[in-house]
mmCIF file of C-alpha atoms in Angstrom:
data_model
loop_
_atom_site.group_PDB
_atom_site.id
_atom_site.type_symbol
_atom_site.label_atom_id
_atom_site.label_comp_id
_atom_site.label_asym_id
_atom_site.label_seq_id
_atom_site.Cartn_x
_atom_site.Cartn_y
_atom_site.Cartn_z
ATOM 1 C CA MET A 1 33.317 -14.496 15.191
ATOM 2 C CA GLY A 2 36.944 -14.260 16.319
ATOM 3 C CA ILE A 3 38.675 -16.379 18.937
ATOM 4 C CA LEU A 4 38.629 -13.571 21.460
ATOM 5 C CA ASP A 5 34.880 -13.134 20.960
ATOM 6 C CA PHE A 6 34.409 -16.813 21.686
ATOM 7 C CA LEU A 7 36.421 -16.677 24.910
ATOM 8 C CA LYS A 8 34.489 -13.678 26.251
ATOM 9 C CA ARG A 9 31.004 -15.024 26.925
ATOM 10 C CA LYS A 10 28.620 -12.238 26.192
ATOM 11 C CA PRO A 11 25.340 -11.356 27.833
ATOM 12 C CA GLU A 12 22.257 -10.987 25.625
ATOM 13 C CA PRO A 13 22.862 -8.307 23.006
ATOM 14 C CA THR A 14 21.173 -5.019 23.953
ATOM 15 C CA ALA A 15 19.539 -4.794 20.509
ATOM 16 C CA THR A 16 17.671 -8.043 21.258
ATOM 17 C CA VAL A 17 16.450 -6.603 24.540
ATOM 18 C CA ALA A 18 15.363 -3.417 22.752
ATOM 19 C CA LYS A 19 13.494 -5.356 20.082
ATOM 20 C CA GLU A 20 11.600 -7.438 22.607
ATOM 21 C CA ARG A 21 10.628 -4.421 24.720
ATOM 22 C CA LEU A 22 9.464 -2.532 21.649
ATOM 23 C CA ARG A 23 7.505 -5.499 20.329
ATOM 24 C CA ILE A 24 5.481 -5.628 23.547
ATOM 25 C CA ILE A 25 4.914 -1.905 24.068
ATOM 26 C CA VAL A 26 4.043 -1.246 20.430
ATOM 27 C CA ALA A 27 1.483 -4.105 20.429
ATOM 28 C CA GLN A 28 -0.023 -2.772 23.659
ATOM 29 C CA GLU A 29 -0.237 0.807 22.381
ATOM 30 C CA ARG A 30 -1.758 -0.315 19.093
ATOM 31 C CA SER A 31 -4.479 -2.212 20.890
ATOM 32 C CA THR A 32 -5.570 0.878 22.800
ATOM 33 C CA ARG A 33 -5.211 3.221 19.828
ATOM 34 C CA GLY A 34 -8.435 4.840 18.825
ATOM 35 C CA ALA A 35 -10.165 3.543 21.948
ATOM 36 C CA PRO A 36 -12.381 5.989 23.851
ATOM 37 C CA ASP A 37 -10.601 8.429 26.188
ATOM 38 C CA TYR A 38 -12.690 7.360 29.168
ATOM 39 C CA LEU A 39 -11.240 3.848 29.131
ATOM 40 C CA PRO A 40 -8.299 4.343 31.587
ATOM 41 C CA LEU A 41 -10.572 6.204 34.052
ATOM 42 C CA MET A 42 -13.272 3.574 33.772
ATOM 43 C CA ARG A 43 -10.676 0.905 34.378
ATOM 44 C CA ASN A 44 -9.576 2.575 37.592
ATOM 45 C CA GLU A 45 -13.112 2.999 38.856
ATOM 46 C CA LEU A 46 -13.996 -0.597 38.056
ATOM 47 C CA LEU A 47 -10.867 -1.621 39.944
ATOM 48 C CA GLU A 48 -12.067 0.304 43.023
ATOM 49 C CA VAL A 49 -15.396 -1.521 42.915
ATOM 50 C CA ILE A 50 -13.836 -4.951 42.386
ATOM 51 C CA LYS A 51 -11.322 -4.311 45.144
ATOM 52 C CA LYS A 52 -14.163 -3.966 47.655
ATOM 53 C CA TYR A 53 -14.831 -7.644 47.154
ATOM 54 C CA VAL A 54 -11.698 -9.255 45.830
ATOM 55 C CA ASN A 55 -8.060 -8.459 46.390
ATOM 56 C CA VAL A 56 -6.772 -7.782 42.884
ATOM 57 C CA ASP A 57 -4.378 -5.261 41.430
ATOM 58 C CA LEU A 58 -4.531 -3.082 38.337
ATOM 59 C CA ASP A 59 -2.645 -5.553 36.179
ATOM 60 C CA ALA A 60 -5.341 -8.151 36.730
ATOM 61 C CA ILE A 61 -7.892 -6.106 34.870
ATOM 62 C CA ASN A 62 -7.925 -6.094 31.129
ATOM 63 C CA ILE A 63 -10.184 -3.899 29.083
ATOM 64 C CA ASN A 64 -10.394 -4.065 25.319
ATOM 65 C CA VAL A 65 -12.535 -2.384 22.751
ATOM 66 C CA GLU A 66 -12.876 -4.421 19.595
ATOM 67 C CA ARG A 67 -14.459 -3.218 16.409
ATOM 68 C CA ASP A 68 -16.314 -5.650 14.275
ATOM 69 C CA SER A 69 -18.116 -4.638 11.125
ATOM 70 C CA GLY A 70 -20.469 -1.918 12.360
ATOM 71 C CA HIS A 71 -20.436 -2.531 16.111
ATOM 72 C CA GLU A 72 -18.030 -2.299 18.988
ATOM 73 C CA VAL A 73 -17.522 -4.824 21.775
ATOM 74 C CA LEU A 74 -16.255 -3.766 25.193
ATOM 75 C CA GLU A 75 -14.475 -6.729 26.685
ATOM 76 C CA LEU A 76 -13.564 -6.781 30.375
ATOM 77 C CA SER A 77 -11.639 -9.564 32.004
ATOM 78 C CA VAL A 78 -10.509 -9.804 35.617
ATOM 79 C CA ALA A 79 -8.007 -12.406 36.684
ATOM 80 C CA LEU A 80 -8.971 -13.410 40.271
ATOM 81 C CA PRO A 81 -6.279 -14.491 42.684
ATOM 82 C CA ASP A 82 -6.088 -18.317 43.091
ATOM 83 C CA GLY A 83 -7.751 -20.145 45.948
ATOM 84 C CA LYS A 84 -8.890 -17.375 48.271
ATOM 85 C CA ALA A 85 -12.358 -16.116 47.723
ATOM 86 C CA ALA A 86 -13.457 -12.648 48.693
ATOM 87 C CA SER A 87 -11.608 -10.885 51.432
ATOM 88 C CA THR A 88 -14.198 -8.370 52.388
ATOM 89 C CA PRO A 89 -12.787 -5.513 54.362
ATOM 90 C CA MET B 1 -2.271 18.473 -12.272
ATOM 91 C CA SER B 2 -2.062 19.190 -8.586
ATOM 92 C CA ALA B 3 1.097 19.159 -6.486
ATOM 93 C CA GLU B 4 1.975 16.055 -4.495
ATOM 94 C CA ILE B 5 2.273 16.941 -0.817
ATOM 95 C CA ILE B 6 4.917 15.035 1.134
ATOM 96 C CA VAL B 7 5.208 15.408 4.904
ATOM 97 C CA VAL B 8 8.471 14.566 6.607
ATOM 98 C CA THR B 9 7.655 13.659 10.175
ATOM 99 C CA SER B 10 8.815 11.509 13.107
ATOM 100 C CA GLY B 11 7.251 12.391 16.432
ATOM 101 C CA LYS B 12 10.611 12.431 18.202
ATOM 102 C CA GLY B 13 12.922 15.386 17.736
ATOM 103 C CA GLY B 14 16.520 15.270 16.545
ATOM 104 C CA VAL B 15 16.181 12.210 14.340
ATOM 105 C CA GLY B 16 16.881 13.989 11.052
ATOM 106 C CA LYS B 17 13.618 15.456 9.792
ATOM 107 C CA THR B 18 15.047 18.746 8.583
ATOM 108 C CA THR B 19 18.155 17.069 7.114
ATOM 109 C CA THR B 20 15.804 14.716 5.292
ATOM 110 C CA SER B 21 13.428 17.455 4.118
ATOM 111 C CA ALA B 22 16.333 19.463 2.690
ATOM 112 C CA SER B 23 17.844 16.466 0.886
ATOM 113 C CA LEU B 24 14.510 15.136 -0.324
ATOM 114 C CA ALA B 25 13.452 18.513 -1.721
ATOM 115 C CA THR B 26 16.844 18.987 -3.359
ATOM 116 C CA GLY B 27 16.801 15.454 -4.773
ATOM 117 C CA LEU B 28 13.333 15.961 -6.293
ATOM 118 C CA ALA B 29 14.517 19.244 -7.827
ATOM 119 C CA MET B 30 17.577 17.485 -9.244
ATOM 120 C CA ALA B 31 15.178 15.058 -10.927
ATOM 121 C CA GLY B 32 13.669 18.049 -12.731
ATOM 122 C CA LYS B 33 10.625 18.576 -10.527
ATOM 123 C CA LYS B 34 9.411 21.954 -9.383
ATOM 124 C CA VAL B 35 9.610 21.788 -5.622
ATOM 125 C CA ALA B 36 8.744 23.925 -2.609
ATOM 126 C CA VAL B 37 9.934 22.930 0.872
ATOM 127 C CA ILE B 38 8.090 24.454 3.825
ATOM 128 C CA ASP B 39 9.302 24.714 7.411
ATOM 129 C CA PHE B 40 6.304 24.082 9.720
ATOM 130 C CA ASP B 41 8.347 24.546 12.898
ATOM 131 C CA VAL B 42 6.978 27.989 13.774
ATOM 132 C CA GLY B 43 9.139 29.630 16.431
ATOM 133 C CA LEU B 44 12.080 27.325 15.832
ATOM 134 C CA ARG B 45 13.015 27.988 12.223
ATOM 135 C CA ASN B 46 15.894 25.812 11.007
ATOM 136 C CA LEU B 47 15.296 24.570 7.488
ATOM 137 C CA ASP B 48 16.708 27.879 6.147
ATOM 138 C CA LEU B 49 20.027 27.138 7.839
ATOM 139 C CA ILE B 50 20.206 23.568 6.493
ATOM 140 C CA MET B 51 19.335 24.838 3.017
ATOM 141 C CA GLY B 52 21.875 27.655 3.327
ATOM 142 C CA CYS B 53 19.424 30.518 2.669
ATOM 143 C CA GLU B 54 19.091 31.939 6.177
ATOM 144 C CA ARG B 55 20.261 35.420 5.209
ATOM 145 C CA ARG B 56 17.751 35.723 2.403
ATOM 146 C CA VAL B 57 14.595 35.247 4.479
ATOM 147 C CA VAL B 58 12.402 38.348 4.150
ATOM 148 C CA TYR B 59 8.869 37.015 4.525
ATOM 149 C CA ASP B 60 7.889 33.713 6.082
ATOM 150 C CA PHE B 61 5.103 31.124 6.128
ATOM 151 C CA VAL B 62 3.117 32.926 8.825
ATOM 152 C CA ASN B 63 3.260 36.233 6.870
ATOM 153 C CA VAL B 64 1.711 34.428 3.908
ATOM 154 C CA VAL B 65 -0.940 32.679 5.992
ATOM 155 C CA HIS B 66 -1.917 36.068 7.527
ATOM 156 C CA GLY B 67 -1.945 37.848 4.156
ATOM 157 C CA GLU B 68 1.010 40.102 5.043
ATOM 158 C CA ALA B 69 2.951 38.869 2.027
ATOM 159 C CA THR B 70 2.164 36.927 -1.135
ATOM 160 C CA ILE B 71 3.470 33.416 -1.622
ATOM 161 C CA LYS B 72 5.686 34.716 -4.493
ATOM 162 C CA GLN B 73 7.281 37.291 -2.167
ATOM 163 C CA ALA B 74 7.955 34.723 0.513
ATOM 164 C CA LEU B 75 9.391 31.875 -1.547
ATOM 165 C CA ILE B 76 13.197 31.877 -1.482
ATOM 166 C CA LYS B 77 14.746 30.587 -4.683
ATOM 167 C CA ASP B 78 17.499 28.036 -4.092
ATOM 168 C CA LYS B 79 20.997 29.141 -5.127
ATOM 169 C CA ARG B 80 21.756 25.853 -6.839
ATOM 170 C CA HIS B 81 18.464 24.779 -8.427
ATOM 171 C CA GLU B 82 16.178 27.263 -10.089
ATOM 172 C CA ASN B 83 13.166 24.957 -9.690
ATOM 173 C CA LEU B 84 13.584 24.650 -5.908
ATOM 174 C CA PHE B 85 12.069 27.088 -3.389
ATOM 175 C CA VAL B 86 12.138 27.402 0.380
ATOM 176 C CA LEU B 87 9.362 28.819 2.572
ATOM 177 C CA ALA B 88 10.830 29.631 5.970
ATOM 178 C CA ALA B 89 9.000 29.316 9.305
ATOM 179 C CA SER B 90 8.424 32.393 11.389
ATOM 180 C CA GLN B 91 10.982 32.870 14.128
ATOM 181 C CA THR B 92 8.941 35.336 16.175
ATOM 182 C CA ARG B 93 5.385 34.028 16.204
ATOM 183 C CA ASP B 94 4.072 31.066 18.169
ATOM 184 C CA LYS B 95 2.718 27.791 16.894
ATOM 185 C CA ASP B 96 -0.914 29.036 16.986
ATOM 186 C CA ALA B 97 -0.079 31.472 14.202
ATOM 187 C CA LEU B 98 -0.863 28.759 11.630
ATOM 188 C CA THR B 99 -4.438 27.821 10.808
ATOM 189 C CA GLN B 100 -5.781 24.913 8.832
ATOM 190 C CA GLU B 101 -7.484 27.202 6.306
ATOM 191 C CA GLY B 102 -4.345 29.303 5.925
ATOM 192 C CA VAL B 103 -2.157 26.228 5.285
ATOM 193 C CA GLU B 104 -4.681 24.869 2.820
ATOM 194 C CA LYS B 105 -4.653 28.115 0.856
ATOM 195 C CA VAL B 106 -0.853 28.182 0.654
ATOM 196 C CA LEU B 107 -0.779 24.582 -0.591
ATOM 197 C CA ASP B 108 -3.502 25.310 -3.149
ATOM 198 C CA ASP B 109 -1.654 28.389 -4.381
ATOM 199 C CA LEU B 110 1.541 26.373 -4.824
ATOM 200 C CA SER B 111 -0.420 23.710 -6.658
ATOM 201 C CA ASN B 112 -1.890 26.320 -9.014
ATOM 202 C CA ASP B 113 1.563 27.790 -9.517
ATOM 203 C CA GLY B 114 2.655 24.562 -11.211
ATOM 204 C CA PHE B 115 4.613 23.003 -8.379
ATOM 205 C CA ASP B 116 5.059 19.213 -8.713
ATOM 206 C CA PHE B 117 5.955 18.592 -5.087
ATOM 207 C CA VAL B 118 5.554 20.385 -1.776
ATOM 208 C CA VAL B 119 7.689 18.978 1.027
ATOM 209 C CA CYS B 120 6.388 19.807 4.513
ATOM 210 C CA ASP B 121 9.067 19.687 7.206
ATOM 211 C CA SER B 122 7.088 18.860 10.382
ATOM 212 C CA PRO B 123 8.066 20.030 13.846
ATOM 213 C CA ALA B 124 8.702 17.333 16.477
ATOM 214 C CA GLY B 125 5.811 16.272 18.686
ATOM 215 C CA ILE B 126 2.182 15.600 17.843
ATOM 216 C CA GLU B 127 0.733 19.037 18.497
ATOM 217 C CA LYS B 128 -0.729 21.624 16.174
ATOM 218 C CA GLY B 129 2.268 22.264 13.940
ATOM 219 C CA ALA B 130 2.883 18.556 13.384
ATOM 220 C CA HIS B 131 -0.816 18.013 12.799
ATOM 221 C CA LEU B 132 -1.026 20.780 10.200
ATOM 222 C CA ALA B 133 2.127 19.516 8.457
ATOM 223 C CA MET B 134 0.623 16.063 7.946
ATOM 224 C CA TYR B 135 -3.058 16.987 7.481
ATOM 225 C CA PHE B 136 -3.029 17.655 3.713
ATOM 226 C CA ALA B 137 -0.323 15.130 2.786
ATOM 227 C CA ASP B 138 -0.500 12.575 -0.012
ATOM 228 C CA HIS B 139 2.774 10.913 1.060
ATOM 229 C CA ALA B 140 4.574 10.688 4.368
ATOM 230 C CA VAL B 141 8.246 10.069 5.054
ATOM 231 C CA VAL B 142 8.529 8.881 8.643
ATOM 232 C CA VAL B 143 12.085 9.403 9.826
ATOM 233 C CA VAL B 144 13.201 6.911 12.478
ATOM 234 C CA ASN B 145 16.475 6.163 14.276
ATOM 235 C CA PRO B 146 17.335 2.623 15.331
ATOM 236 C CA GLU B 147 16.653 3.484 18.964
ATOM 237 C CA VAL B 148 13.736 2.581 21.257
ATOM 238 C CA SER B 149 12.104 5.985 21.823
ATOM 239 C CA SER B 150 12.283 6.918 18.162
ATOM 240 C CA VAL B 151 10.769 3.596 17.049
ATOM 241 C CA ARG B 152 7.931 3.875 19.529
ATOM 242 C CA ASP B 153 7.168 7.472 18.499
ATOM 243 C CA SER B 154 7.141 6.559 14.820
ATOM 244 C CA ASP B 155 4.556 3.874 15.466
ATOM 245 C CA ARG B 156 2.388 6.534 17.079
ATOM 246 C CA ILE B 157 2.931 8.830 14.062
ATOM 247 C CA LEU B 158 2.059 6.017 11.643
ATOM 248 C CA GLY B 159 -1.216 5.601 13.568
ATOM 249 C CA LEU B 160 -1.978 9.323 13.312
ATOM 250 C CA LEU B 161 -1.167 9.358 9.574
ATOM 251 C CA ALA B 162 -3.723 6.589 9.099
ATOM 252 C CA SER B 163 -6.479 8.459 10.993
ATOM 253 C CA LYS B 164 -5.903 12.200 11.457
ATOM 254 C CA THR B 165 -5.357 13.396 7.913
ATOM 255 C CA ARG B 166 -7.682 14.839 5.309
ATOM 256 C CA ARG B 167 -7.381 11.712 3.186
ATOM 257 C CA ALA B 168 -8.355 9.545 6.145
ATOM 258 C CA GLU B 169 -11.218 11.828 7.182
ATOM 259 C CA ARG B 170 -12.632 11.869 3.653
ATOM 260 C CA GLY B 171 -12.294 8.123 3.389
ATOM 261 C CA GLU B 172 -9.988 8.467 0.390
ATOM 262 C CA SER B 173 -7.153 6.079 -0.297
ATOM 263 C CA GLY B 174 -4.656 6.495 2.514
ATOM 264 C CA ILE B 175 -1.419 8.381 2.571
ATOM 265 C CA THR B 176 1.536 6.513 1.074
ATOM 266 C CA GLN B 177 3.789 5.817 4.066
ATOM 267 C CA HIS B 178 7.544 5.634 3.623
ATOM 268 C CA LEU B 179 9.771 4.672 6.537
ATOM 269 C CA LEU B 180 13.255 6.177 6.406
ATOM 270 C CA LEU B 181 15.827 4.769 8.814
ATOM 271 C CA THR B 182 18.586 7.309 9.559
ATOM 272 C CA ARG B 183 21.765 7.357 11.680
ATOM 273 C CA TYR B 184 22.244 3.698 10.940
ATOM 274 C CA ASN B 185 25.525 2.151 12.083
ATOM 275 C CA PRO B 186 26.091 -1.277 10.481
ATOM 276 C CA ALA B 187 29.122 -2.007 12.686
ATOM 277 C CA ARG B 188 27.061 -1.603 15.866
ATOM 278 C CA VAL B 189 24.228 -3.624 14.384
ATOM 279 C CA ALA B 190 26.693 -6.449 13.605
ATOM 280 C CA ILE B 191 27.714 -6.702 17.263
ATOM 281 C CA GLY B 192 24.165 -6.535 18.589
ATOM 282 C CA GLU B 193 24.341 -2.989 19.957
ATOM 283 C CA MET B 194 21.797 -1.485 17.572
ATOM 284 C CA LEU B 195 18.445 -2.520 16.144
ATOM 285 C CA SER B 196 18.823 -3.776 12.564
ATOM 286 C CA VAL B 197 16.811 -2.694 9.503
ATOM 287 C CA LYS B 198 14.902 -5.965 9.766
ATOM 288 C CA ASP B 199 14.187 -5.453 13.505
ATOM 289 C CA VAL B 200 12.710 -1.985 12.879
ATOM 290 C CA GLU B 201 10.703 -3.246 9.891
ATOM 291 C CA GLU B 202 9.295 -6.123 11.937
ATOM 292 C CA ILE B 203 8.339 -3.973 14.923
ATOM 293 C CA LEU B 204 6.639 -1.310 12.813
ATOM 294 C CA GLY B 205 5.221 -3.682 10.209
ATOM 295 C CA ILE B 206 6.391 -1.551 7.288
ATOM 296 C CA THR B 207 9.393 -1.811 5.003
ATOM 297 C CA VAL B 208 11.976 0.968 4.724
ATOM 298 C CA VAL B 209 12.190 3.239 1.687
ATOM 299 C CA GLY B 210 15.811 3.962 2.526
ATOM 300 C CA VAL B 211 18.561 3.603 5.127
ATOM 301 C CA ILE B 212 20.882 6.557 5.682
ATOM 302 C CA PRO B 213 24.107 5.535 7.383
ATOM 303 C CA GLU B 214 25.430 7.541 10.336
ATOM 304 C CA SER B 215 27.956 9.834 8.731
ATOM 305 C CA GLU B 216 30.294 12.679 9.618
ATOM 306 C CA ASN B 217 29.305 14.254 6.339
ATOM 307 C CA VAL B 218 25.809 15.082 7.647
ATOM 308 C CA LEU B 219 27.232 17.499 10.227
ATOM 309 C CA ALA B 220 29.704 18.865 7.694
ATOM 310 C CA ALA B 221 26.828 19.513 5.291
ATOM 311 C CA SER B 222 24.725 21.302 7.894
ATOM 312 C CA ASN B 223 27.760 23.325 8.947
ATOM 313 C CA ALA B 224 28.083 24.505 5.383
ATOM 314 C CA GLY B 225 24.357 24.919 4.652
ATOM 315 C CA VAL B 226 24.512 22.479 1.754
ATOM 316 C CA PRO B 227 22.010 19.595 1.806
ATOM 317 C CA VAL B 228 23.996 16.382 2.276
ATOM 318 C CA ILE B 229 22.455 14.854 -0.866
ATOM 319 C CA LEU B 230 24.732 17.209 -2.836
ATOM 320 C CA ASP B 231 27.796 15.573 -1.259
ATOM 321 C CA GLU B 232 28.020 12.805 -3.832
ATOM 322 C CA ASN B 233 31.105 11.275 -2.292
ATOM 323 C CA SER B 234 29.469 10.622 1.048
ATOM 324 C CA HIS B 235 27.540 7.450 1.771
ATOM 325 C CA ALA B 236 24.758 9.494 3.378
ATOM 326 C CA GLY B 237 24.448 11.631 0.239
ATOM 327 C CA GLN B 238 24.337 8.533 -1.983
ATOM 328 C CA ALA B 239 21.787 6.844 0.275
ATOM 329 C CA TYR B 240 19.542 9.955 0.030
ATOM 330 C CA ARG B 241 19.848 9.855 -3.780
ATOM 331 C CA ASP B 242 18.740 6.217 -3.736
ATOM 332 C CA THR B 243 15.854 7.123 -1.408
ATOM 333 C CA VAL B 244 14.585 9.927 -3.632
ATOM 334 C CA ALA B 245 14.759 7.612 -6.673
ATOM 335 C CA ARG B 246 12.715 5.020 -4.801
ATOM 336 C CA ILE B 247 10.108 7.601 -3.800
ATOM 337 C CA LEU B 248 9.867 8.488 -7.507
ATOM 338 C CA GLY B 249 9.168 4.845 -8.247
ATOM 339 C CA GLU B 250 12.561 3.457 -9.173
ATOM 340 C CA ALA B 251 13.679 0.119 -7.671
ATOM 341 C CA ARG B 252 17.161 0.327 -6.151
ATOM 342 C CA PRO B 253 18.817 -2.112 -3.713
ATOM 343 C CA LEU B 254 19.782 -0.880 -0.242
ATOM 344 C CA ARG B 255 23.410 0.118 0.164
ATOM 345 C CA PHE B 256 25.678 0.812 3.167
ATOM 346 C CA THR B 257 23.662 -1.448 5.501
ATOM 347 C CA GLU B 258 26.387 -4.090 5.918
ATOM 348 C CA VAL B 259 29.826 -3.787 7.453
ATOM 349 C CA ALA B 260 32.612 -3.915 4.869
ATOM 350 C CA LYS B 261 34.113 -7.434 4.811
ATOM 351 C CA LYS B 262 36.928 -7.963 7.348
ATOM 352 C CA GLY B 263 40.402 -9.234 6.499
ATOM 353 C CA PHE B 264 41.707 -12.606 7.747
ATOM 354 C CA LEU B 265 43.601 -11.225 10.773
ATOM 355 C CA GLN B 266 40.595 -9.235 11.882
ATOM 356 C CA ARG B 267 38.418 -12.299 11.658
ATOM 357 C CA VAL B 268 40.801 -14.385 13.799
ATOM 358 C CA PHE B 269 41.463 -11.790 16.457
ATOM 359 C CA GLY B 270 38.188 -9.917 16.345
ATOM 360 C CA GLY B 271 37.954 -6.166 16.557
#
């Protein structure tokens, strides 16, 4: 690194940003690869039902299909907002 | 002995599939193999231009698939290598003109004709043409640029290669996957402006079979209709020669992935 480089303080290199973004999106896409096509729709419908009782948004719902030897497990997790219980409309 | 089918694919367009297909096919022919290279991009024929045989196309891939010409009539013999042949894509038909049975028959005929390798130049995207180009493959060369959209698309393609091919469907041993990083600029990597070889390998979880540096010679070669691998003075041409040797099983170290060492003044003042 030259003296001029040292004097100019640089922001985070864009390649580092790119790598981090790719790492996350690729991992996410791999986890849903080969999963049934109905999954996104089911996720939205489940969200509608849950929303009737609890105020959550789409990001709070996580659906995974995991394959073990011979059988599949559908895993659904919902992160509820802290404190407040149901806010029934 | 049946022919080895190699698909050159990427998902994203414009990353260097056709450039790579032309150089790979030529490199294999230079190694003494009998090679056919097929353009699967029906409607957007371009391999003929890169190979420099565009004025000699009489019959194309779709004509053969539809029985309007024999494979012998449609294969265009390369000007430079007598064991290298090009099968052009149709320029007038649409992508539905190819069928799985038709493609299989052409590949079988080439195999029976004593071809050692068939290189399938895939169209961009993941639709029918790309699917047919990869379906019968034994090996895949996934061309990727050190750029976010290209890396993401190649991960998708690697997933399809592992599931949507004949080998996968039959439960045979999988396709051999080769990752080829093209348009690589070591100077930009050094200053953190471009993903490095290691970054791309880590994200995709696969090591590269070659790295082709960004080079003016690639455009010059396509301008002239001469595959860049024949430009032995260019770094890109040399990197393609190394890549072909590796695909044929030879171990060669990567070249042209580091910036040439700087002099003292450059180190002090940067730049």
